[in-house]
Coordinates of C-alpha atoms in Angstrom, one line a residue:
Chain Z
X1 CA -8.6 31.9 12.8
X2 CA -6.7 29.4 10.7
X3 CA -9.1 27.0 8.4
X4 CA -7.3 24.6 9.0
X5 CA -7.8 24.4 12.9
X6 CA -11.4 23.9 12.6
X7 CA -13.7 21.1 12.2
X8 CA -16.7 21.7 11.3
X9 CA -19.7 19.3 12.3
X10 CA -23.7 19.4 13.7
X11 CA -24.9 17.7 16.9
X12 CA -28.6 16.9 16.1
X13 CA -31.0 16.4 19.5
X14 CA -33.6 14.1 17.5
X15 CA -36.0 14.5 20.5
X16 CA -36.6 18.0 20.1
X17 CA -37.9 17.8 16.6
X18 CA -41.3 18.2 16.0
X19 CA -41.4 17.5 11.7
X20 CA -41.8 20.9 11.0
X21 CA -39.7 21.0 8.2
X22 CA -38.9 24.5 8.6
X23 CA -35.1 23.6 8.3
X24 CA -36.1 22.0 5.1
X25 CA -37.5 24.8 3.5
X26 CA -34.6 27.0 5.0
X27 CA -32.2 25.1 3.5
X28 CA -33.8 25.0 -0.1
X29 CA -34.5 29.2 -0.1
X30 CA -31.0 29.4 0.9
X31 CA -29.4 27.6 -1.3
X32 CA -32.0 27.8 -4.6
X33 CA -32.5 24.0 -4.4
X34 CA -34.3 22.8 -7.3
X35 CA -37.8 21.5 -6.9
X36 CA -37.6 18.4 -6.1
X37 CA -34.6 17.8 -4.6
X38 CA -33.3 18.0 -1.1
X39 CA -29.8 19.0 1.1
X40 CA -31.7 17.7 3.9
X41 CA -34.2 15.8 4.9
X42 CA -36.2 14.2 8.0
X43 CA -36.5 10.7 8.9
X44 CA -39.7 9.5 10.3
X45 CA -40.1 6.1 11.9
X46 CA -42.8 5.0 13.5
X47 CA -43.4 2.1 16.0
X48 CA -46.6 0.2 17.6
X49 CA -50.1 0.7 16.3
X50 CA -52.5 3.2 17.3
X51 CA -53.4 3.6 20.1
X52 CA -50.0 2.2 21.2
X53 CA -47.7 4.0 19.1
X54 CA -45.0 6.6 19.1
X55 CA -43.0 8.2 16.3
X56 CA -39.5 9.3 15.9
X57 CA -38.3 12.2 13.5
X58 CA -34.7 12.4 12.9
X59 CA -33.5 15.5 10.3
X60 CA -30.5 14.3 8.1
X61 CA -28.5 15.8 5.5
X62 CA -24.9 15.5 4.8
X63 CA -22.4 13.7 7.4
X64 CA -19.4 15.8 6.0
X65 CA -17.8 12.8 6.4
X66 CA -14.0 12.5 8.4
X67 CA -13.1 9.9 5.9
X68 CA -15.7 10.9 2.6
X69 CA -16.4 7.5 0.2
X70 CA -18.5 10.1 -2.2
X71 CA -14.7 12.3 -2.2
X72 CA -12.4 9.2 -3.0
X73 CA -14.6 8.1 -6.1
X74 CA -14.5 10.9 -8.1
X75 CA -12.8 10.9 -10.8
X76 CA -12.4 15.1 -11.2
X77 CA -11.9 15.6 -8.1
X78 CA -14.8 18.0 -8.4
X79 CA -15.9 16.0 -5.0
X80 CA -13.6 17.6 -2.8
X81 CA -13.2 18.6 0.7
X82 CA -12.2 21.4 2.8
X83 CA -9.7 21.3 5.6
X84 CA -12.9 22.6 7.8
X85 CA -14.3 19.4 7.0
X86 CA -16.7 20.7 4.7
X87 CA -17.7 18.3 1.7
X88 CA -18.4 20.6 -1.4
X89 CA -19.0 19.6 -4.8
X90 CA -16.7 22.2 -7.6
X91 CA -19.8 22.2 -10.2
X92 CA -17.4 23.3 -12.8
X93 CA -15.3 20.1 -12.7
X94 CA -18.6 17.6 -12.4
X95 CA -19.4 15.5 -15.2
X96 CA -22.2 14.1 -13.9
X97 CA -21.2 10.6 -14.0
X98 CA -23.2 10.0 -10.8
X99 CA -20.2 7.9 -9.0
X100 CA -20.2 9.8 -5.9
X101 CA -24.5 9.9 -5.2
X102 CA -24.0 5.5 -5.4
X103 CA -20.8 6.0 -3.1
X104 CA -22.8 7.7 -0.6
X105 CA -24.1 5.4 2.2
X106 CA -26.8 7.9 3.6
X107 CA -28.2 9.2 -0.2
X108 CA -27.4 12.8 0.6
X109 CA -26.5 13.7 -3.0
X110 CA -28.8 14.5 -5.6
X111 CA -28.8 15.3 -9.5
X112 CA -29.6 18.6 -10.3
X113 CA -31.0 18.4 -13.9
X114 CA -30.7 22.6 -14.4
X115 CA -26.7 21.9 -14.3
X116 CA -26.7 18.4 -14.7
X117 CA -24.4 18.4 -12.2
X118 CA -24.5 16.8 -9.0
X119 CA -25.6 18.9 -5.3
X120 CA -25.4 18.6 -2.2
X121 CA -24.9 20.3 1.4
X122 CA -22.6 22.5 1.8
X123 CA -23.1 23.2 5.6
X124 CA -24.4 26.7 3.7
X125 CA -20.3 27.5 3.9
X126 CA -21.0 31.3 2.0
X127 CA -22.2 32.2 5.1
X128 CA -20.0 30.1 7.7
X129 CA -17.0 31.7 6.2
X130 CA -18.9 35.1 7.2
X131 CA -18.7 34.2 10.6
X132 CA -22.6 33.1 10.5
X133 CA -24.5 29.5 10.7
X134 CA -26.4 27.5 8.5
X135 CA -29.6 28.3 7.3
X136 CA -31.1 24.7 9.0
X137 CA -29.5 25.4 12.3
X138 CA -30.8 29.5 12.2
X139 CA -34.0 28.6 11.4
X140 CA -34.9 25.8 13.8
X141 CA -37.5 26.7 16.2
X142 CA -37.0 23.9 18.4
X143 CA -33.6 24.0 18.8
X144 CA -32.8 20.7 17.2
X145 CA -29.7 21.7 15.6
X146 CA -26.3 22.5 17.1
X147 CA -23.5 23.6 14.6
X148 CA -20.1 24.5 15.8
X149 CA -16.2 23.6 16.0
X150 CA -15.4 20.7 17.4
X151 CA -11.4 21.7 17.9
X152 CA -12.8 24.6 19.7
X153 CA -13.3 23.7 23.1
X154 CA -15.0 26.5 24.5
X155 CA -17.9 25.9 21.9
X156 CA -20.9 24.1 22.8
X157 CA -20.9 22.1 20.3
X158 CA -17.8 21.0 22.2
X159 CA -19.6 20.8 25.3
X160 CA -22.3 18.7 23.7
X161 CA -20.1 15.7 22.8
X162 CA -18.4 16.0 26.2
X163 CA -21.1 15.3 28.4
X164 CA -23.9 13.8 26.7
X165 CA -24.0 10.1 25.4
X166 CA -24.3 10.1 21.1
X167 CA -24.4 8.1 18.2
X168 CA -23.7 8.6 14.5
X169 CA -25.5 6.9 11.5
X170 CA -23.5 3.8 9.9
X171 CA -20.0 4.1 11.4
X172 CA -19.6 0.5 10.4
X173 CA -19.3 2.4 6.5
X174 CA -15.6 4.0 7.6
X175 CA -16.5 7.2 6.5
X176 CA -16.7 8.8 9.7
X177 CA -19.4 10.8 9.8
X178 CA -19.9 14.3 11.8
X179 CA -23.6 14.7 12.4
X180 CA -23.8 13.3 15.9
X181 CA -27.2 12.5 17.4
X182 CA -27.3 12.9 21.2
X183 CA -29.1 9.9 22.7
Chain B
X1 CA -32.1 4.9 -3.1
X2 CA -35.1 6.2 -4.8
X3 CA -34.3 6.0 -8.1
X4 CA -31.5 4.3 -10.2
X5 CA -28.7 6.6 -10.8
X6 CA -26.8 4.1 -13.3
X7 CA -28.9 2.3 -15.7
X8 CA -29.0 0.6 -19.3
X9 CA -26.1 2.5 -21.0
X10 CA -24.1 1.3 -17.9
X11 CA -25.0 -1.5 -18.1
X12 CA -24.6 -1.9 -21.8
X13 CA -20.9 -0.2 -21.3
X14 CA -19.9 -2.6 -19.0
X15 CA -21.0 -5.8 -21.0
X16 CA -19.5 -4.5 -24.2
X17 CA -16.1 -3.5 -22.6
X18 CA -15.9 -6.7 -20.6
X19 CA -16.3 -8.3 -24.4
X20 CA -13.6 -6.3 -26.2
X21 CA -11.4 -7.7 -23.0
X22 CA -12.4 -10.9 -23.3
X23 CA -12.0 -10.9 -27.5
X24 CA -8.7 -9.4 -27.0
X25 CA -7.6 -11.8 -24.8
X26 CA -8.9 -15.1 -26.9
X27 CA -7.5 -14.2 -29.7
X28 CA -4.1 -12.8 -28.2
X29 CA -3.7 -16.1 -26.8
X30 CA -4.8 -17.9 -29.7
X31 CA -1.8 -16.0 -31.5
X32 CA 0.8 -17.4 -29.1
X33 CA -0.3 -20.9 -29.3
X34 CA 1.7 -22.8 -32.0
X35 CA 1.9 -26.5 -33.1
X36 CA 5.2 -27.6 -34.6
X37 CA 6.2 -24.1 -35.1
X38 CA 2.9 -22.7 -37.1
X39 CA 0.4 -20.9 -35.8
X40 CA -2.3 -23.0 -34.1
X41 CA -5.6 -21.0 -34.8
X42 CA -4.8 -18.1 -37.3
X43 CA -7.7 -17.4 -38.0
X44 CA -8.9 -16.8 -34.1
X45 CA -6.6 -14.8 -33.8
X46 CA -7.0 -12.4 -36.2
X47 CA -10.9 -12.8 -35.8
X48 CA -10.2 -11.4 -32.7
X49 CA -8.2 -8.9 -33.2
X50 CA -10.4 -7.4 -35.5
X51 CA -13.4 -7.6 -33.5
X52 CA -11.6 -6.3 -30.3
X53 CA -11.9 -2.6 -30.7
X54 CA -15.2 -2.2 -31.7
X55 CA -17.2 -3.0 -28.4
X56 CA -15.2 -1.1 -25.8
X57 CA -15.4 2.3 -28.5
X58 CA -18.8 1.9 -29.0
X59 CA -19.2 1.3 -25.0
X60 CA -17.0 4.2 -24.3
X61 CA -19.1 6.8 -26.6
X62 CA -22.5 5.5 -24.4
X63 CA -20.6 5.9 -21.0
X64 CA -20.0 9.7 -22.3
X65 CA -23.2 9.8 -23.5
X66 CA -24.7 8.9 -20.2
X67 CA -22.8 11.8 -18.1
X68 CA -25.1 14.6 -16.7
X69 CA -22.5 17.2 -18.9
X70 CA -21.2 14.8 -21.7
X71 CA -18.8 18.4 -23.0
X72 CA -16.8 18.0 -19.9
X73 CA -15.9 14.7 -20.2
X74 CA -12.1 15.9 -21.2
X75 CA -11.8 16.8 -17.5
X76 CA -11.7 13.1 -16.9
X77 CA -8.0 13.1 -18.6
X78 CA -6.9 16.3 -16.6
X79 CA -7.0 14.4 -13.6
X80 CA -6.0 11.3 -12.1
X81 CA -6.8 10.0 -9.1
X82 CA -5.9 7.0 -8.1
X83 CA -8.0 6.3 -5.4
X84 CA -11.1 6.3 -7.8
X85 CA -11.4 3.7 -9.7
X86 CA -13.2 5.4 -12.6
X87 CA -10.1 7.9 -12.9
X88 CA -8.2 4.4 -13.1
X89 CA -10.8 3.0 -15.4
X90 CA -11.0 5.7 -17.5
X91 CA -7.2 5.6 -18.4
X92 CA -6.8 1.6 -18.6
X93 CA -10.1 1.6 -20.9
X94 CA -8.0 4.4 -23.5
X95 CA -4.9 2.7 -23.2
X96 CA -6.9 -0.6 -23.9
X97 CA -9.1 1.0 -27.1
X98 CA -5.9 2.5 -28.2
X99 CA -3.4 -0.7 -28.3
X100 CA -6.6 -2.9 -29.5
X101 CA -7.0 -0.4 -32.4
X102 CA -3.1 -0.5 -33.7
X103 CA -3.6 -4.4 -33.2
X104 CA -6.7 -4.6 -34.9
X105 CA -4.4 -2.5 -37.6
X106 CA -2.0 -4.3 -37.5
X107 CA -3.8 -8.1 -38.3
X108 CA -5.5 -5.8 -40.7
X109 CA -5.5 -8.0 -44.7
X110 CA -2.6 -6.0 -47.3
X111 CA -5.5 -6.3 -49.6
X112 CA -7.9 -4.1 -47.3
X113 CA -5.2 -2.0 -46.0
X114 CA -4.5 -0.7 -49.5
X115 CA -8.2 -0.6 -50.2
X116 CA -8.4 1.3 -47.5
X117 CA -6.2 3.9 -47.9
X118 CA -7.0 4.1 -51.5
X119 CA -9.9 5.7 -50.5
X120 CA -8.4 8.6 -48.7
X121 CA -6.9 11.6 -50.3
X122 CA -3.4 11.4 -51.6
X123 CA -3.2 14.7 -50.4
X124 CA -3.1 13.9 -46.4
X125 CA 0.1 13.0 -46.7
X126 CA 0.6 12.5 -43.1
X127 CA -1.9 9.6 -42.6
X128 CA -0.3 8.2 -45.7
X129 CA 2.8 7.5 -43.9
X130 CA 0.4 5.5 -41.3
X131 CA 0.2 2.7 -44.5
X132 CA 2.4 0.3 -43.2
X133 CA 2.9 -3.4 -42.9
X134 CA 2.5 -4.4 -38.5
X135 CA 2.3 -7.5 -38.8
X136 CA 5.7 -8.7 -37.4
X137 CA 4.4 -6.6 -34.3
X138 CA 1.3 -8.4 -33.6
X139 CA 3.2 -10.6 -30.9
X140 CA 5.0 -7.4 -28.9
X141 CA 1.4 -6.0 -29.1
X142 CA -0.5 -8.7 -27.8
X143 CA 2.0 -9.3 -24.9
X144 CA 1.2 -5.9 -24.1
X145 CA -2.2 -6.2 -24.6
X146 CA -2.8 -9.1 -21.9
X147 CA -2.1 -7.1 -18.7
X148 CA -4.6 -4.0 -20.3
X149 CA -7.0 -6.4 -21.2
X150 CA -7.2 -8.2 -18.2
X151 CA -7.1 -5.0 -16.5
X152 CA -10.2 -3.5 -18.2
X153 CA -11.7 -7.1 -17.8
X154 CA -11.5 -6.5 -13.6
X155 CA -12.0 -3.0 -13.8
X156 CA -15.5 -3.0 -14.8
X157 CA -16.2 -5.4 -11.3
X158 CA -14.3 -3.1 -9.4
X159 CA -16.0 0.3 -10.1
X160 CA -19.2 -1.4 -8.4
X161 CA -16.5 -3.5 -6.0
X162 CA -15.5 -0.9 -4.6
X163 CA -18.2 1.0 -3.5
X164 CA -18.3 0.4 0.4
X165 CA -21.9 2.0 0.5
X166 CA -23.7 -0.5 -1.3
X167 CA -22.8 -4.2 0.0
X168 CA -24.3 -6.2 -2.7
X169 CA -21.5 -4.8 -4.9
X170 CA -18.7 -4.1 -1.9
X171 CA -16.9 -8.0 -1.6
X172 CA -13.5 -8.9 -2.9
X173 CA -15.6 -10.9 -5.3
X174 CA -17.2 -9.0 -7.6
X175 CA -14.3 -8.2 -9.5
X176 CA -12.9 -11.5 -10.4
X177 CA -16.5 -12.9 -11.6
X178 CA -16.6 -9.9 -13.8
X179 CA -13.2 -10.5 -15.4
X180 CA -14.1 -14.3 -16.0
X181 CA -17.2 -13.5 -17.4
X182 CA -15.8 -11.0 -19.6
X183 CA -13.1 -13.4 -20.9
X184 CA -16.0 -16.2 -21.5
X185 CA -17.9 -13.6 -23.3
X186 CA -15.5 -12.5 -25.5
X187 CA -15.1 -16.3 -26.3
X188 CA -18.2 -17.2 -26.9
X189 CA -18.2 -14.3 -29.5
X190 CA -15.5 -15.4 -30.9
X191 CA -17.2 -19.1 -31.4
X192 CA -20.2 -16.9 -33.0
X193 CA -18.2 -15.2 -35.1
X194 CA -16.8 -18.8 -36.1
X195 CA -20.4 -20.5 -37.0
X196 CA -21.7 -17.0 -38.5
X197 CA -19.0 -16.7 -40.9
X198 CA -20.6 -19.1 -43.9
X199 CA -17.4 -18.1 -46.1
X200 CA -15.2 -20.0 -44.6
X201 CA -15.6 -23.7 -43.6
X202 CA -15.6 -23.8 -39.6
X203 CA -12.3 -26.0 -38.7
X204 CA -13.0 -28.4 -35.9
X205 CA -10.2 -27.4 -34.8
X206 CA -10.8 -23.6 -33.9
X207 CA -13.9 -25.1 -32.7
X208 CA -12.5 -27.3 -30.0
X209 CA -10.2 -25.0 -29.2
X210 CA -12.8 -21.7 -28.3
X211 CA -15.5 -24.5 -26.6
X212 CA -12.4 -25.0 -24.1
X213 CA -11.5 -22.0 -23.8
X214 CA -15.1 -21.0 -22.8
X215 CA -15.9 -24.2 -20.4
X216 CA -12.7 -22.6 -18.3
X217 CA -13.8 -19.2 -18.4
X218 CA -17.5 -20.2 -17.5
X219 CA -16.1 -22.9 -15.0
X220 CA -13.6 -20.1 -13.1
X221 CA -16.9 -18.0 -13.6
X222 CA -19.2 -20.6 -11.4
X223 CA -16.3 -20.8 -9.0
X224 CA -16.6 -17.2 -7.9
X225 CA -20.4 -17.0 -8.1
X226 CA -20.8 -19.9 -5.3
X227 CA -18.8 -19.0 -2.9
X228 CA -20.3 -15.4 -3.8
X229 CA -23.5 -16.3 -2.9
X230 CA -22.2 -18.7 0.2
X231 CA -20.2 -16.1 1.7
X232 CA -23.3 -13.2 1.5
X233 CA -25.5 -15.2 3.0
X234 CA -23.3 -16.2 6.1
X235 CA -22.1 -12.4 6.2
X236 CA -23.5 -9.6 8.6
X237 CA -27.0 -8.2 8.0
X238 CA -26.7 -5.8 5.4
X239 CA -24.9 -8.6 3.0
X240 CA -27.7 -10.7 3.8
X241 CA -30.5 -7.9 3.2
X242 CA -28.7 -7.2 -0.3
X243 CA -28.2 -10.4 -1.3
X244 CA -31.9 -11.1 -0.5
X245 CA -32.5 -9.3 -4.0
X246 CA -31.4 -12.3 -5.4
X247 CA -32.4 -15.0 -2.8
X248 CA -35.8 -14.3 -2.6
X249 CA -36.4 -10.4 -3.9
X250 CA -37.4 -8.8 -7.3
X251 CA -34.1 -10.0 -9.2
X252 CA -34.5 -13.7 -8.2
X253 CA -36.0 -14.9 -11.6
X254 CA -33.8 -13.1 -13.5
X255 CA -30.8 -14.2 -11.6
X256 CA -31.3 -18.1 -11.2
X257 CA -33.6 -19.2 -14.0
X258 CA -31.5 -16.2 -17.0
X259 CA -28.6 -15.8 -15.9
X260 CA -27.2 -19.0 -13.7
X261 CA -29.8 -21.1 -15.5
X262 CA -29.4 -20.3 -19.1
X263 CA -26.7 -17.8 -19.3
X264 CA -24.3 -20.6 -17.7
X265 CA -25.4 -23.7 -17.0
X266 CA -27.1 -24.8 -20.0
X267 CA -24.1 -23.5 -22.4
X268 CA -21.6 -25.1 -20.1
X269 CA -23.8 -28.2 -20.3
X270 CA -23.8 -28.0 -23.8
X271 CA -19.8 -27.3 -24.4
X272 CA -19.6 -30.2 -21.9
X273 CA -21.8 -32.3 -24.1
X274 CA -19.6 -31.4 -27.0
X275 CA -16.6 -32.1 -25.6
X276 CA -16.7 -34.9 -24.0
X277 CA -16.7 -37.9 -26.2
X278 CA -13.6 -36.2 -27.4
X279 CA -12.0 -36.0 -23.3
X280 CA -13.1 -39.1 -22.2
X281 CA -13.3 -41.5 -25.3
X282 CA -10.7 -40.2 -27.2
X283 CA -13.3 -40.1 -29.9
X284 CA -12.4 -37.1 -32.4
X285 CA -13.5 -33.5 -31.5
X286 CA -16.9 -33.1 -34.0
X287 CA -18.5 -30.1 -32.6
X288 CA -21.9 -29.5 -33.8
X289 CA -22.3 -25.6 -35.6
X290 CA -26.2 -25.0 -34.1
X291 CA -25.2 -26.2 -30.8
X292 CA -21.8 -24.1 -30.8
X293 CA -24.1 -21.3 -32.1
X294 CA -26.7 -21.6 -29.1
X295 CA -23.8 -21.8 -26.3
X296 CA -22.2 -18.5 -27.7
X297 CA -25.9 -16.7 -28.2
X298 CA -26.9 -17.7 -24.7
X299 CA -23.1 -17.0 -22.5
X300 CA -23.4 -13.7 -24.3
X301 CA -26.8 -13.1 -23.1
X302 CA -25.7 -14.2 -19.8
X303 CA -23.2 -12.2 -19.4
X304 CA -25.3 -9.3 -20.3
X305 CA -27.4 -10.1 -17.4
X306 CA -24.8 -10.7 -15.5
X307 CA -24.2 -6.9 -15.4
X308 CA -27.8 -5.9 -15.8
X309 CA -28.7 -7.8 -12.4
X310 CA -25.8 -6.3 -10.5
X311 CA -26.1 -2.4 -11.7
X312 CA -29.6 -2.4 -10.9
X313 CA -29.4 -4.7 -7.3
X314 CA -26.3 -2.5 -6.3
X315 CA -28.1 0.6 -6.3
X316 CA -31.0 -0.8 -4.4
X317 CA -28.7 -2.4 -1.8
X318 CA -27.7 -0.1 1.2
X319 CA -26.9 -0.1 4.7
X320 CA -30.3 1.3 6.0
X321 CA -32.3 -1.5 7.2
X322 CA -34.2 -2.5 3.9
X323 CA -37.4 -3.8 5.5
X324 CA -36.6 -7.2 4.5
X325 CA -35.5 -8.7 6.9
X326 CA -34.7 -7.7 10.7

């Protein structure tokens, strides 16, 4: 199918997660991400005090943003993105001048001192291009993760967004972001 | 943020191209002025036009040094993109270093000229043909010079301006007190320049004129920073939590007591204090060197900090709640 009839995004079910970080460690393995540094990530807040407590986890990582602020700063265009959505960093064209990790409202980006160049998700695209899914979402054990096509209406990812109630992190930013977390 | 992705060479960078802006401009306009056909304030302007370059280069080589692959910073001039305003920036500030280099040349003494290229081989022939007299020229390039200037003087505010992630930086703002602070700062070097040069008697006159200047820039400068602070905290939550780094969090010393406090207040109080008998009681201008030499030494520092508090605030600003306030 045509590239440019997809969109790519993830519909994260926050309730499901159990802070396993298995999709953390996925995620590094797959993509050799250097000590230290993370594509993804989980959020952990806690409320109340014990014995009257609960905690949340919430796994984030890119928002391969509709409208991406961390795209429209650079100054290569090594920040680009693809007509799938996907927001990919061209390493060959990054300076490193850092513009696009400040321009990012949810601190997805990091410096990667190896390359001194600047990473970040890439909604593992080698293998979505193969037809597959990315390491987080494959690995889950929970479930939490749902990765799909959102022009493609037979997908469940589709589905998802039709009959459940969802929000997304910061829409008040404009950047449109496309990890949606069902309420 | 966890960590501070732009730090002291930024910050350095933006003070010192903000003061090659601000040079050019003072002594661009000094070159217009005239009185009865002469040129007002000669030697500001060619103070100025000699000192112009020298900041934004130096700034320039630090903001290269400062990317993560320094060798690839060509690729900046392969593209442009004019929706980043570092692709922008990165253009205005060569145009800029460029033009203030062939002005700086051309308010450049004969004597030194020759001395100058005296000193290079006779064999480059093709420099040798650079060894000639601008100086009818310095008006056409000053006139160009303004809008550049100017430009590079805003441009520093907006590369943190407009970054919508981070709203201590993100208000239409941002840009303006960075341009007037740039133009007061390359003033007030000017004025240092003035006192430091013991060769030449200081003229009152130069004197009267660059304390003006300065009280306008630092006056337009205080005009932006109230309502700059007024508007943040009246604005939505996350404006309020950033500006709380100021009002309250770790960059509250260094904002009111350095920067507002003695990086603008007490030189404006002083170039007030200089001034005045001159304004009000027609007295005649007798500006005082030490005092002239403490207002320039403490707007520069000011306007050092000036950049200093908002590169390092910026980054800590964001839209997550900040657990500062709720």
């Amino acid at each position: 199918m045509d590239i440019r009839k997809r969109r790519y995004a993830l519909v994260i079910d926050s309730r499901k997660c159990i802070n396993c970080k298995a999709c953390v460690v996925a995620c590094k393995a797959e993509n050799r991400v250097p000590i230290g540094d993370f594509r993804n990530w989980i959020n952990e807040e806690r409320q109340g005090e014990y014995p009257k407590l609960r905690i949340d986890f919430e796994p984030e990582q890119c928002h391969h943003c509709e409208h991406p602020s961390c795209v429209r700063v650079c100054p290569t265009g090594a920040s680009w993105q693809r007509k799938d959505g996907i927001v990919l960093v061209y390493a060959d064209d990054c300076i490193g001048c850092r513009y696009c990790m400040i321009a990012c409202p949810y601190d997805a980006r990091y410096f990667d001192e190896e390359s001194s160049t600047v990473g970040k998700c890439t909604l593992c695209s080698h293998r979505v291009d193969k037809g597959g899914i990315p390491a987080c979402v494959e690995t889950c054990p929970s479930k939490v993760r749902v990765f799909g096509d959102l022009d493609d209406p037979t997908s469940r990812i589709h589905e998802l967004l039709a009959t459940r109630r969802y929000h997304v992190k910061e829409p008040q930013t404009g950047n449109g972001p496309q990890l949606y977390y069902l309420v | 943020m966890h960590e501070f992705n732009w730090g002291l060479l930024i910050v350095i960078y933006l003070f010192l191209g903000g003061l090659s802006a601000g040079l050019f401009f003072a002594a661009g306009l000094a070159n217009y002025l005239e009185v009865d056909g002469q040129p007002a304030y000669p030697r500001i302007a060619r103070m100025g036009a000699l000192l112009a370059p020298w900041p934004v280069a130096f700034g320039s080589a630090l903001l290269i040094l400062d990317l993560g692959t320094m060798h690839r910073f060509y690729k900046l001039f392969l593209h442009f993109r004019w929706e980043s305003p570092m692709s922008i920036g990165t253009w205005l500030l060569t145009l800029f270093t460029a033009l203030a280099f062939v002005y700086c040349y051309a308010w450049l003494p004969e004597d030194w000229r020759q001395k100058l290229f005296s000193r290079l081989p006779t064999t480059w022939k093709l420099i040798h043909h650079l060894n000639v007299d601008l100086s009818a020229y310095r008006k056409t390039f000053a006139m160009i010079g303004f809008p550049l200037s100017i430009g590079v003087g805003i441009y520093t505010g907006v590369l943190l301006g407009a970054v919508s992630a981070r709203p201590f930086w993100n208000t239409n703002l941002v840009a303006q007190m960075f341009l007037f602070s740039a133009l007061s700062s390359g003033t007030a070097a000017l004025l240092l320049a003035l006192v430091l040069d013991r060769r030449n008697p200081v003229e009152q006159r130069d004197l009267k004129f660059l304390v003006w200047l300065d009280v306008i820039f630092i006056s337009l400068e205080l005009f932006i920073i109230l309502p700059y602070l007024i508007h943040g905290s009246l604005s939505v939550l996350a404006v309020k939590q950033a500006l709380w780094l100021i009002l309250g969090g770790p960059y509250t010393l260094v904002f009111w007591v350095f920067f507002l406090g003695f990086g603008l207040l007490v030189p404006l109080g002083i170039e007030v204090y200089e001034l005045a008998p001159s304004l009000l009681k027609g007295k005649a201008f007798h500006g005082d060197r030490n005092l002239a030499l403490a207002a320039s030494a403490l707007v520069l520092f000011g306007g050092f900090l000036l950049r200093y508090i908002f590169v390092y605030a910026g980054q800590l600003s964001s839209f997550h709640r900040m657990g500062m306030l709720r």
